[in-house]
Amino acid sequence: MPKSILAPLKQYLTMLEASGVDVIPAAPVRTGTADKVDPVNHLGALRKTVLQCTKCSELVRTRHQIVFGSGNEKAELVFVGEAPGFDEDQQGLPFVGKAGQLLTKIIESIGLAREEVFICNVLKCRPPQNRNPVPEEIVNCQPFLLKQLELIKPRVICALGSFAAKTLLNSDRSISYLRGRFYEFRGSRLMCTFHPAYLLRNPQDKRKVWEDMKMIRAELGHG
Ligand code: URA
């Protein structure tokens, strides 16, 4: 250290001491890698990766936006739907159309606000004309869903409809067969129930969804 700055430095430290400052925290040590975010241990970083995905050539051409998912990153309850529809593709957010409005009511029916849960889909891109996801698309997109669930670590996952249920349970059984009971899923409890879009067409099955939601509410300890 050049001698010329020692005197003013000493003067400065004496002044600090006189005014009661006796500890000067060291500057954070930068190792070169310490500040870098590991791309797989942070939901924001995962979002960045997902938003760059080009794995499904048809969906890349037809989508307007990739729909990562939204809500509480520390949610105790995560809803998993099938794939974005027209409104979701336009807005970049999950379940914002008619089915989404019903999902909001379903969430509120067990005393939770939409912002308290996390909502996402098996596919992050809209299939054209809302056609069903094809197996290759599910295989391509599934690692993103599994990583989301691993990072959020919810107590309960609710699969909405047969695509989400069959994808997570790796099962060919119908949603009518799979719903109504909990499964163990990588440290979370998984409930499958009917998709809200199905309920809009088949309101007579709302009662069964209510039964499933009451089991989720009890599992979360909310009564
Ligand atoms: N249906 C889904 O499965 N997901 C959405 O985001 C919207 C409708």
Coordinates of N, CA and C and ligand atoms in Angstrom, one line a residue:
M1 N 0.9 -1.2 0.0 CA 0.0 0.0 0.0 C 0.9 1.2 0.0
P2 N 0.6 2.2 -0.9 CA 1.5 3.4 -0.9 C 1.4 4.2 0.4
K3 N 2.6 4.7 0.8 CA 2.6 5.4 2.1 C 1.7 6.6 2.2
S4 N 1.5 7.2 1.0 CA 0.7 8.4 0.9 C -0.7 8.3 1.4
I5 N -1.3 7.0 1.3 CA -2.7 6.9 1.7 C -2.8 6.5 3.1
L6 N -1.7 6.1 3.8 CA -1.8 5.5 5.1 C -2.3 6.6 6.1
A7 N -1.8 7.8 6.0 CA -2.2 8.8 7.0 C -3.6 9.2 6.9
P8 N -4.2 9.5 5.7 CA -5.6 9.7 5.6 C -6.5 8.5 6.0
L9 N -6.0 7.3 5.7 CA -6.7 6.1 6.1 C -6.8 6.0 7.6
K10 N -5.6 6.2 8.3 CA -5.6 6.1 9.7 C -6.6 7.2 10.3
Q11 N -6.5 8.4 9.7 CA -7.4 9.5 10.2 C -8.9 9.0 10.1
Y12 N -9.2 8.4 8.9 CA -10.6 8.0 8.6 C -11.0 6.9 9.7
L13 N -10.1 5.9 9.9 CA -10.5 4.9 10.9 C -10.6 5.4 12.3
T14 N -9.8 6.4 12.6 CA -9.9 7.0 14.0 C -11.2 7.7 14.1
M15 N -11.6 8.4 13.0 CA -12.9 9.1 13.0 C -14.1 8.1 13.2
L16 N -14.0 7.0 12.4 CA -15.0 5.9 12.6 C -15.1 5.4 14.0
E17 N -13.9 5.1 14.6 CA -13.9 4.6 15.9 C -14.5 5.6 16.9
A18 N -14.2 6.8 16.7 CA -14.7 7.9 17.6 C -16.2 7.9 17.5
S19 N -16.7 7.6 16.3 CA -18.2 7.7 16.2 C -18.9 6.3 16.5
G20 N -18.1 5.4 17.1 CA -18.7 4.2 17.6 C -18.7 3.0 16.6
V21 N -18.0 3.2 15.4 CA -18.0 2.0 14.5 C -16.7 1.2 14.8
D22 N -16.9 0.0 15.3 CA -15.7 -0.8 15.6 C -15.5 -2.1 14.8
V23 N -16.5 -2.3 13.9 CA -16.4 -3.4 12.9 C -16.7 -3.0 11.5
I24 N -15.7 -3.2 10.6 CA -16.0 -2.9 9.2 C -16.1 -4.3 8.5
P25 N -17.3 -4.6 8.0 CA -17.4 -5.9 7.3 C -16.6 -6.0 6.1
A26 N -15.9 -7.2 5.9 CA -15.1 -7.4 4.7 C -16.0 -7.5 3.5
A27 N -15.5 -7.1 2.4 CA -16.3 -7.2 1.1 C -16.5 -8.7 0.8
P28 N -17.7 -9.0 0.2 CA -17.9 -10.4 -0.1 C -16.8 -11.0 -1.0
V29 N -16.3 -12.2 -0.7 CA -15.3 -12.8 -1.5 C -15.9 -13.4 -2.8
R30 N -15.4 -13.0 -3.9 CA -15.9 -13.5 -5.2 C -15.0 -14.6 -5.7
T31 N -15.5 -15.8 -5.8 CA -14.6 -16.9 -6.3 C -14.7 -17.0 -7.8
G32 N -15.6 -16.3 -8.4 CA -15.7 -16.5 -9.9 C -16.9 -17.4 -10.2
T33 N -17.2 -18.4 -9.3 CA -18.4 -19.2 -9.6 C -19.4 -19.1 -8.5
A34 N -19.0 -18.5 -7.3 CA -20.0 -18.4 -6.2 C -21.3 -17.7 -6.5
D35 N -21.2 -16.7 -7.4 CA -22.4 -15.9 -7.7 C -23.3 -16.5 -8.8
K36 N -22.8 -17.5 -9.4 CA -23.5 -18.1 -10.5 C -24.7 -18.9 -10.0
V37 N -25.9 -18.8 -10.6 CA -27.0 -19.6 -10.2 C -27.0 -20.9 -10.9
D38 N -27.0 -22.0 -10.1 CA -27.1 -23.3 -10.7 C -28.4 -23.4 -11.5
P39 N -28.4 -23.7 -12.8 CA -29.7 -23.6 -13.6 C -30.7 -24.6 -13.1
V40 N -30.3 -25.6 -12.4 CA -31.4 -26.6 -12.0 C -31.8 -26.5 -10.5
N41 N -31.3 -25.4 -9.8 CA -31.8 -25.4 -8.4 C -32.6 -24.1 -8.1
H42 N -33.2 -23.6 -9.1 CA -33.9 -22.3 -8.9 C -35.0 -22.2 -10.0
L43 N -36.3 -22.0 -9.5 CA -37.4 -22.0 -10.5 C -37.3 -20.9 -11.6
G44 N -36.7 -19.7 -11.2 CA -36.5 -18.7 -12.2 C -35.6 -19.1 -13.3
A45 N -34.5 -19.8 -12.9 CA -33.6 -20.2 -13.8 C -34.2 -21.3 -14.7
L46 N -35.0 -22.2 -14.1 CA -35.7 -23.2 -14.9 C -36.6 -22.6 -16.0
R47 N -37.3 -21.5 -15.5 CA -38.2 -20.8 -16.4 C -37.4 -20.3 -17.7
K48 N -36.2 -19.7 -17.4 CA -35.4 -19.2 -18.5 C -35.1 -20.3 -19.5
T49 N -34.8 -21.5 -19.0 CA -34.4 -22.7 -19.8 C -35.7 -23.1 -20.6
V50 N -36.8 -23.2 -19.9 CA -38.1 -23.6 -20.6 C -38.4 -22.6 -21.7
L51 N -38.3 -21.3 -21.4 CA -38.7 -20.3 -22.4 C -37.8 -20.3 -23.7
Q52 N -36.7 -21.1 -23.6 CA -35.9 -21.2 -24.8 C -36.1 -22.5 -25.6
C53 N -37.0 -23.3 -25.1 CA -37.1 -24.7 -25.7 C -37.6 -24.7 -27.1
T54 N -36.9 -25.5 -27.9 CA -37.3 -25.7 -29.3 C -37.4 -27.2 -29.7
K55 N -37.7 -28.0 -28.7 CA -37.7 -29.5 -28.9 C -38.8 -29.9 -29.9
C56 N -40.0 -29.4 -29.8 CA -41.1 -29.9 -30.6 C -41.3 -29.0 -31.8
S57 N -40.9 -29.4 -33.0 CA -40.8 -28.5 -34.2 C -42.2 -28.0 -34.5
E58 N -43.3 -28.8 -34.4 CA -44.6 -28.2 -34.8 C -45.0 -27.1 -33.8
L59 N -44.9 -27.4 -32.5 CA -45.3 -26.5 -31.5 C -44.5 -25.2 -31.5
V60 N -43.2 -25.3 -31.9 CA -42.4 -24.1 -32.0 C -42.9 -23.2 -33.1
R61 N -43.4 -23.8 -34.2 CA -43.9 -23.0 -35.3 C -45.3 -22.4 -35.0
T62 N -46.1 -23.1 -34.2 CA -47.5 -22.6 -34.1 C -47.8 -21.9 -32.8
R63 N -46.9 -22.0 -31.8 CA -47.2 -21.3 -30.5 C -46.9 -19.8 -30.6
H64 N -47.6 -19.1 -29.7 CA -47.3 -17.7 -29.6 C -46.4 -17.4 -28.4
Q65 N -46.8 -18.1 -27.3 CA -45.9 -18.0 -26.1 C -45.8 -19.3 -25.4
I66 N -44.7 -19.5 -24.7 CA -44.5 -20.7 -23.9 C -45.1 -20.4 -22.5
V67 N -45.9 -21.3 -22.0 CA -46.6 -21.1 -20.7 C -45.9 -21.9 -19.6
F68 N -45.0 -21.3 -18.9 CA -44.2 -22.0 -17.9 C -45.0 -22.5 -16.7
G69 N -46.0 -21.6 -16.3 CA -46.7 -21.8 -15.1 C -46.7 -20.6 -14.2
S70 N -47.6 -20.5 -13.2 CA -47.5 -19.3 -12.4 C -48.1 -19.6 -11.0
G71 N -47.7 -18.8 -10.1 CA -48.2 -18.9 -8.7 C -47.1 -18.9 -7.7
N72 N -47.4 -19.4 -6.5 CA -46.5 -19.4 -5.4 C -45.4 -20.5 -5.6
E73 N -44.2 -20.0 -5.6 CA -43.0 -20.9 -5.8 C -42.8 -21.8 -4.6
K74 N -43.4 -21.5 -3.5 CA -43.3 -22.4 -2.3 C -44.7 -23.0 -2.0
A75 N -45.5 -23.2 -3.0 CA -46.8 -23.7 -2.8 C -46.9 -25.0 -2.1
E76 N -47.9 -25.2 -1.2 CA -48.1 -26.6 -0.7 C -48.9 -27.4 -1.6
L77 N -49.6 -26.7 -2.6 CA -50.5 -27.4 -3.5 C -50.1 -27.0 -4.9
V78 N -49.9 -27.9 -5.8 CA -49.6 -27.6 -7.2 C -50.7 -28.3 -8.1
F79 N -51.3 -27.6 -9.0 CA -52.2 -28.1 -10.0 C -51.5 -28.3 -11.3
V80 N -51.7 -29.5 -11.9 CA -51.1 -29.8 -13.2 C -52.2 -30.1 -14.2
G81 N -52.3 -29.2 -15.2 CA -53.2 -29.4 -16.3 C -52.6 -30.1 -17.5
E82 N -53.3 -30.0 -18.6 CA -52.8 -30.7 -19.8 C -51.9 -29.9 -20.7
A83 N -52.4 -28.8 -21.2 CA -51.6 -28.0 -22.1 C -52.3 -26.6 -22.2
P84 N -51.5 -25.6 -22.6 CA -52.2 -24.3 -22.8 C -53.2 -24.3 -23.9
G85 N -54.3 -23.6 -23.8 CA -55.3 -23.4 -24.8 C -55.1 -22.1 -25.5
F86 N -56.1 -21.6 -26.2 CA -56.0 -20.4 -27.0 C -55.6 -19.2 -26.1
D87 N -56.4 -19.0 -25.0 CA -56.2 -17.8 -24.1 C -54.8 -17.9 -23.4
E88 N -54.4 -19.1 -23.0 CA -53.1 -19.2 -22.3 C -52.0 -18.9 -23.2
D89 N -52.1 -19.4 -24.5 CA -51.1 -19.2 -25.5 C -50.9 -17.7 -25.8
Q90 N -52.1 -17.0 -25.8 CA -52.0 -15.5 -26.0 C -51.4 -14.8 -24.8
Q91 N -51.8 -15.2 -23.6 CA -51.3 -14.4 -22.4 C -50.0 -14.9 -21.8
G92 N -49.6 -16.1 -22.1 CA -48.4 -16.7 -21.5 C -48.7 -17.2 -20.1
L93 N -49.9 -17.3 -19.7 CA -50.3 -17.8 -18.3 C -51.2 -19.0 -18.4
P94 N -51.1 -19.9 -17.4 CA -51.9 -21.1 -17.4 C -53.3 -20.8 -16.9
F95 N -54.3 -21.6 -17.4 CA -55.6 -21.5 -16.9 C -56.2 -20.1 -16.7
V96 N -56.2 -19.4 -17.8 CA -56.8 -18.0 -17.8 C -58.1 -17.9 -18.6
G97 N -58.5 -19.0 -19.3 CA -59.8 -19.0 -20.0 C -60.9 -19.5 -19.2
K98 N -62.0 -20.0 -19.8 CA -63.2 -20.4 -19.1 C -62.9 -21.6 -18.1
A99 N -62.1 -22.5 -18.6 CA -61.7 -23.6 -17.6 C -60.9 -23.1 -16.5
G100 N -60.1 -22.1 -16.7 CA -59.3 -21.4 -15.7 C -60.2 -20.7 -14.6
Q101 N -61.3 -20.1 -15.1 CA -62.2 -19.5 -14.2 C -62.8 -20.5 -13.2
L102 N -63.1 -21.6 -13.8 CA -63.7 -22.7 -13.0 C -62.6 -23.2 -12.0
L103 N -61.4 -23.4 -12.5 CA -60.3 -23.8 -11.6 C -60.1 -22.9 -10.4
T104 N -60.2 -21.6 -10.7 CA -60.1 -20.6 -9.6 C -61.2 -20.8 -8.6
K105 N -62.4 -21.1 -9.0 CA -63.5 -21.3 -8.0 C -63.2 -22.6 -7.3
I106 N -62.7 -23.6 -7.9 CA -62.4 -24.9 -7.3 C -61.4 -24.7 -6.2
I107 N -60.3 -23.9 -6.5 CA -59.3 -23.6 -5.5 C -59.9 -22.8 -4.3
E108 N -60.7 -21.9 -4.6 CA -61.3 -21.1 -3.6 C -62.3 -21.9 -2.7
S109 N -62.8 -22.9 -3.3 CA -63.8 -23.8 -2.6 C -63.1 -24.5 -1.4
I110 N -61.8 -24.6 -1.4 CA -61.1 -25.3 -0.3 C -60.3 -24.2 0.5
G111 N -60.8 -23.0 0.4 CA -60.3 -21.9 1.3 C -58.9 -21.4 0.9
L112 N -58.5 -21.6 -0.4 CA -57.2 -21.1 -0.8 C -57.4 -20.0 -1.9
A113 N -56.4 -19.1 -2.0 CA -56.5 -18.1 -3.1 C -55.6 -18.7 -4.2
R114 N -55.9 -18.3 -5.5 CA -55.2 -18.8 -6.6 C -53.7 -18.5 -6.5
E115 N -53.4 -17.3 -5.9 CA -51.9 -16.9 -5.7 C -51.2 -17.8 -4.7
E116 N -51.9 -18.5 -3.9 CA -51.3 -19.4 -2.9 C -50.8 -20.7 -3.5
V117 N -51.4 -21.1 -4.6 CA -51.0 -22.4 -5.2 C -50.1 -22.1 -6.4
F118 N -49.5 -23.2 -7.0 CA -48.8 -23.1 -8.2 C -49.6 -23.9 -9.3
I119 N -49.7 -23.3 -10.5 CA -50.5 -23.9 -11.6 C -49.6 -24.1 -12.8
C120 N -49.5 -25.3 -13.4 CA -48.8 -25.5 -14.6 C -49.4 -26.6 -15.4
N121 N -48.8 -27.0 -16.5 CA -49.3 -28.0 -17.4 C -48.3 -29.0 -17.7
V122 N -48.7 -30.2 -18.3 CA -47.8 -31.2 -18.8 C -47.0 -30.6 -19.9
L123 N -47.7 -30.0 -20.9 CA -47.1 -29.3 -22.0 C -47.0 -27.9 -21.8
K124 N -45.9 -27.2 -22.1 CA -45.8 -25.8 -21.9 C -46.2 -25.0 -23.2
C125 N -46.4 -25.7 -24.3 CA -46.8 -25.0 -25.5 C -48.2 -25.5 -25.9
R126 N -49.0 -24.6 -26.6 CA -50.3 -25.0 -27.0 C -50.2 -25.9 -28.3
P127 N -50.9 -27.1 -28.2 CA -51.0 -27.9 -29.5 C -52.0 -27.2 -30.4
P128 N -51.6 -27.1 -31.7 CA -52.5 -26.4 -32.6 C -54.0 -26.9 -32.6
Q129 N -54.9 -26.0 -32.7 CA -56.3 -26.4 -32.6 C -56.7 -27.2 -31.4
N130 N -55.9 -27.0 -30.3 CA -56.1 -27.7 -29.1 C -56.2 -29.2 -29.2
R131 N -55.5 -29.8 -30.2 CA -55.4 -31.2 -30.4 C -54.8 -31.8 -29.1
N132 N -55.0 -33.1 -28.9 CA -54.3 -33.8 -27.8 C -52.8 -33.8 -28.0
P133 N -52.1 -33.7 -26.8 CA -50.6 -33.8 -26.9 C -50.3 -35.2 -27.5
V134 N -49.2 -35.3 -28.3 CA -48.7 -36.6 -28.8 C -47.6 -37.1 -27.9
P135 N -47.4 -38.4 -27.8 CA -46.4 -39.0 -26.9 C -45.1 -38.3 -26.9
E136 N -44.6 -38.0 -28.1 CA -43.2 -37.4 -28.3 C -43.2 -36.0 -27.5
E137 N -44.3 -35.3 -27.7 CA -44.3 -34.0 -27.0 C -44.3 -34.1 -25.5
I138 N -45.0 -35.1 -25.0 CA -45.1 -35.4 -23.5 C -43.7 -35.8 -23.1
V139 N -43.0 -36.7 -23.8 CA -41.7 -37.1 -23.4 C -40.7 -35.9 -23.4
N140 N -40.8 -35.0 -24.4 CA -40.0 -33.8 -24.5 C -40.2 -32.9 -23.3
C141 N -41.4 -32.7 -22.9 CA -41.8 -31.7 -21.9 C -41.7 -32.2 -20.5
Q142 N -41.9 -33.5 -20.3 CA -42.0 -34.1 -19.0 C -40.8 -33.7 -18.0
P143 N -39.6 -33.6 -18.5 CA -38.5 -33.3 -17.6 C -38.7 -31.9 -17.0
F144 N -39.3 -31.0 -17.7 CA -39.6 -29.6 -17.1 C -40.6 -29.7 -16.0
L145 N -41.7 -30.5 -16.2 CA -42.7 -30.6 -15.2 C -42.1 -31.3 -13.9
L146 N -41.3 -32.4 -14.2 CA -40.7 -33.1 -13.0 C -39.8 -32.1 -12.2
K147 N -39.0 -31.3 -13.0 CA -38.1 -30.4 -12.3 C -38.9 -29.3 -11.5
Q148 N -40.0 -28.8 -12.1 CA -40.8 -27.9 -11.4 C -41.3 -28.5 -10.0
L149 N -41.8 -29.7 -10.1 CA -42.3 -30.3 -8.9 C -41.2 -30.6 -7.9
E150 N -40.0 -30.9 -8.4 CA -38.9 -31.2 -7.5 C -38.4 -29.9 -6.8
L151 N -38.5 -28.8 -7.5 CA -38.1 -27.5 -6.9 C -39.1 -26.9 -6.0
I152 N -40.4 -27.1 -6.3 CA -41.4 -26.6 -5.4 C -41.7 -27.5 -4.2
K153 N -41.5 -28.8 -4.4 CA -41.7 -29.8 -3.3 C -43.1 -29.5 -2.6
P154 N -44.2 -29.6 -3.4 CA -45.5 -29.3 -2.7 C -45.8 -30.5 -1.8
R155 N -46.7 -30.3 -0.8 CA -47.2 -31.4 -0.1 C -48.2 -32.2 -0.9
V156 N -48.9 -31.5 -1.7 CA -50.0 -32.2 -2.5 C -49.9 -31.7 -4.0
I157 N -50.0 -32.7 -4.9 CA -50.1 -32.4 -6.3 C -51.5 -32.8 -6.8
C158 N -52.2 -31.9 -7.5 CA -53.5 -32.3 -8.1 C -53.4 -32.4 -9.6
A159 N -53.5 -33.6 -10.1 CA -53.5 -33.8 -11.6 C -54.9 -33.5 -12.1
L160 N -55.0 -32.6 -13.1 CA -56.3 -32.3 -13.7 C -56.5 -33.0 -15.0
G161 N -57.3 -34.0 -15.0 CA -57.6 -34.7 -16.3 C -56.7 -35.8 -16.6
S162 N -57.0 -36.6 -17.6 CA -56.4 -37.9 -17.8 C -54.9 -37.7 -18.3
F163 N -54.6 -36.6 -19.1 CA -53.2 -36.5 -19.5 C -52.3 -36.3 -18.4
A164 N -52.6 -35.4 -17.5 CA -51.8 -35.1 -16.3 C -51.7 -36.4 -15.4
A165 N -52.8 -37.0 -15.2 CA -52.8 -38.2 -14.3 C -52.0 -39.3 -14.9
K166 N -52.2 -39.6 -16.2 CA -51.5 -40.7 -16.8 C -50.0 -40.4 -16.9
T167 N -49.7 -39.1 -17.2 CA -48.3 -38.8 -17.3 C -47.6 -38.9 -16.0
L168 N -48.2 -38.4 -14.9 CA -47.5 -38.5 -13.6 C -47.5 -39.9 -13.0
L169 N -48.5 -40.7 -13.3 CA -48.6 -42.0 -12.7 C -48.1 -43.1 -13.7
N170 N -47.8 -42.7 -14.9 CA -47.3 -43.6 -15.9 C -48.3 -44.8 -16.1
S171 N -49.6 -44.4 -16.2 CA -50.6 -45.4 -16.2 C -51.5 -45.2 -17.4
D172 N -52.2 -46.3 -17.8 CA -53.1 -46.2 -18.9 C -54.6 -46.2 -18.4
R173 N -54.8 -46.2 -17.1 CA -56.1 -46.3 -16.6 C -56.9 -45.0 -16.8
S174 N -58.2 -45.0 -16.8 CA -59.0 -43.8 -17.1 C -58.9 -42.9 -15.9
I175 N -59.3 -41.6 -16.1 CA -59.3 -40.7 -15.0 C -60.4 -41.1 -13.9
S176 N -61.5 -41.7 -14.4 CA -62.5 -42.1 -13.5 C -62.0 -43.2 -12.6
Y177 N -61.1 -44.0 -13.1 CA -60.5 -45.1 -12.2 C -59.4 -44.5 -11.3
L178 N -58.6 -43.5 -11.8 CA -57.5 -43.1 -11.0 C -57.9 -42.1 -9.9
R179 N -59.0 -41.3 -10.1 CA -59.3 -40.3 -9.2 C -59.8 -40.8 -7.8
G180 N -59.9 -39.9 -6.8 CA -60.6 -40.3 -5.6 C -59.7 -40.9 -4.5
R181 N -58.4 -41.0 -4.8 CA -57.5 -41.5 -3.7 C -56.1 -40.9 -3.9
F182 N -55.3 -41.0 -2.9 CA -54.0 -40.4 -3.0 C -53.0 -41.5 -3.4
Y183 N -52.0 -41.0 -4.2 CA -50.8 -41.8 -4.6 C -49.6 -41.1 -4.0
E184 N -48.5 -41.9 -3.8 CA -47.2 -41.3 -3.4 C -46.5 -40.9 -4.7
F185 N -46.0 -39.7 -4.7 CA -45.3 -39.2 -5.9 C -44.1 -38.4 -5.5
R186 N -42.9 -39.1 -5.5 CA -41.6 -38.5 -5.2 C -41.7 -37.5 -4.0
G187 N -42.3 -38.0 -2.9 CA -42.3 -37.2 -1.7 C -43.6 -36.4 -1.5
S188 N -44.4 -36.3 -2.5 CA -45.7 -35.5 -2.5 C -46.8 -36.5 -2.5
R189 N -48.0 -36.1 -2.1 CA -49.2 -36.9 -2.2 C -49.9 -36.4 -3.5
L190 N -50.2 -37.3 -4.3 CA -50.8 -37.0 -5.6 C -52.3 -37.4 -5.7
M191 N -53.2 -36.4 -6.0 CA -54.6 -36.7 -6.2 C -54.9 -36.4 -7.7
C192 N -55.7 -37.3 -8.3 CA -56.1 -37.0 -9.7 C -57.6 -36.7 -9.7
T193 N -58.0 -35.8 -10.5 CA -59.4 -35.5 -10.6 C -59.8 -35.0 -12.0
F194 N -61.1 -34.8 -12.2 CA -61.5 -34.4 -13.6 C -61.0 -33.0 -13.9
H195 N -60.7 -32.8 -15.2 CA -60.3 -31.5 -15.7 C -61.4 -30.5 -15.7
P196 N -61.2 -29.3 -15.3 CA -62.3 -28.3 -15.3 C -63.0 -28.1 -16.7
A197 N -62.2 -28.3 -17.8 CA -62.9 -28.2 -19.1 C -63.9 -29.3 -19.3
Y198 N -63.6 -30.5 -18.8 CA -64.5 -31.6 -18.8 C -65.7 -31.3 -18.0
L199 N -65.5 -30.7 -16.8 CA -66.6 -30.3 -15.9 C -67.6 -29.3 -16.5
L200 N -67.0 -28.4 -17.4 CA -67.9 -27.4 -18.1 C -68.9 -28.2 -19.0
R201 N -68.4 -29.3 -19.5 CA -69.3 -30.1 -20.4 C -70.1 -31.1 -19.7
N202 N -69.6 -31.5 -18.5 CA -70.3 -32.6 -17.7 C -70.5 -32.1 -16.2
P203 N -71.3 -31.1 -16.0 CA -71.4 -30.5 -14.7 C -71.9 -31.5 -13.6
Q204 N -72.5 -32.7 -14.1 CA -73.0 -33.7 -13.1 C -71.8 -34.3 -12.4
D205 N -70.6 -34.2 -12.9 CA -69.4 -34.7 -12.2 C -68.7 -33.8 -11.2
K206 N -69.3 -32.6 -11.1 CA -68.7 -31.6 -10.1 C -68.7 -32.1 -8.7
R207 N -69.7 -33.0 -8.4 CA -69.7 -33.5 -7.0 C -68.5 -34.4 -6.7
K208 N -68.1 -35.1 -7.7 CA -66.9 -36.0 -7.5 C -65.6 -35.2 -7.3
V209 N -65.5 -34.1 -8.1 CA -64.4 -33.2 -7.9 C -64.4 -32.6 -6.5
W210 N -65.6 -32.2 -6.0 CA -65.7 -31.7 -4.7 C -65.2 -32.7 -3.6
E211 N -65.6 -34.0 -3.9 CA -65.1 -35.0 -2.9 C -63.6 -35.1 -2.9
D212 N -63.0 -35.0 -4.1 CA -61.5 -35.1 -4.3 C -60.9 -33.8 -3.6
M213 N -61.5 -32.7 -3.8 CA -60.9 -31.5 -3.2 C -61.0 -31.5 -1.7
K214 N -62.1 -32.1 -1.1 CA -62.2 -32.2 0.3 C -61.1 -33.0 0.9
M215 N -60.7 -34.1 0.1 CA -59.6 -34.9 0.6 C -58.3 -34.1 0.6
I216 N -58.1 -33.3 -0.4 CA -56.9 -32.5 -0.5 C -56.9 -31.5 0.7
R217 N -58.0 -30.9 0.9 CA -58.1 -29.9 2.0 C -57.7 -30.6 3.3
A218 N -58.3 -31.8 3.6 CA -58.0 -32.5 4.8 C -56.5 -32.8 4.9
E219 N -55.9 -33.3 3.7 CA -54.5 -33.6 3.7 C -53.6 -32.4 4.0
L220 N -54.0 -31.2 3.6 CA -53.3 -30.0 3.9 C -53.5 -29.5 5.3
G221 N -54.4 -30.2 6.0 CA -54.7 -29.8 7.4 C -55.6 -28.5 7.5
H222 N -56.3 -28.2 6.4 CA -57.2 -27.1 6.4 C -58.6 -27.4 6.7
G223 N -58.8 -28.6 7.4 CA -60.2 -28.9 7.8 C -60.7 -30.0 7.0
Ligands
URA1 N1 -56.5 -26.4 -20.1 C1 -55.3 -26.9 -19.6 O1 -55.1 -28.1 -19.4 N2 -54.4 -26.0 -19.2 C2 -54.5 -24.7 -19.3 O2 -53.6 -23.9 -19.0 C3 -55.7 -24.2 -19.9 C4 -56.7 -25.1 -20.2

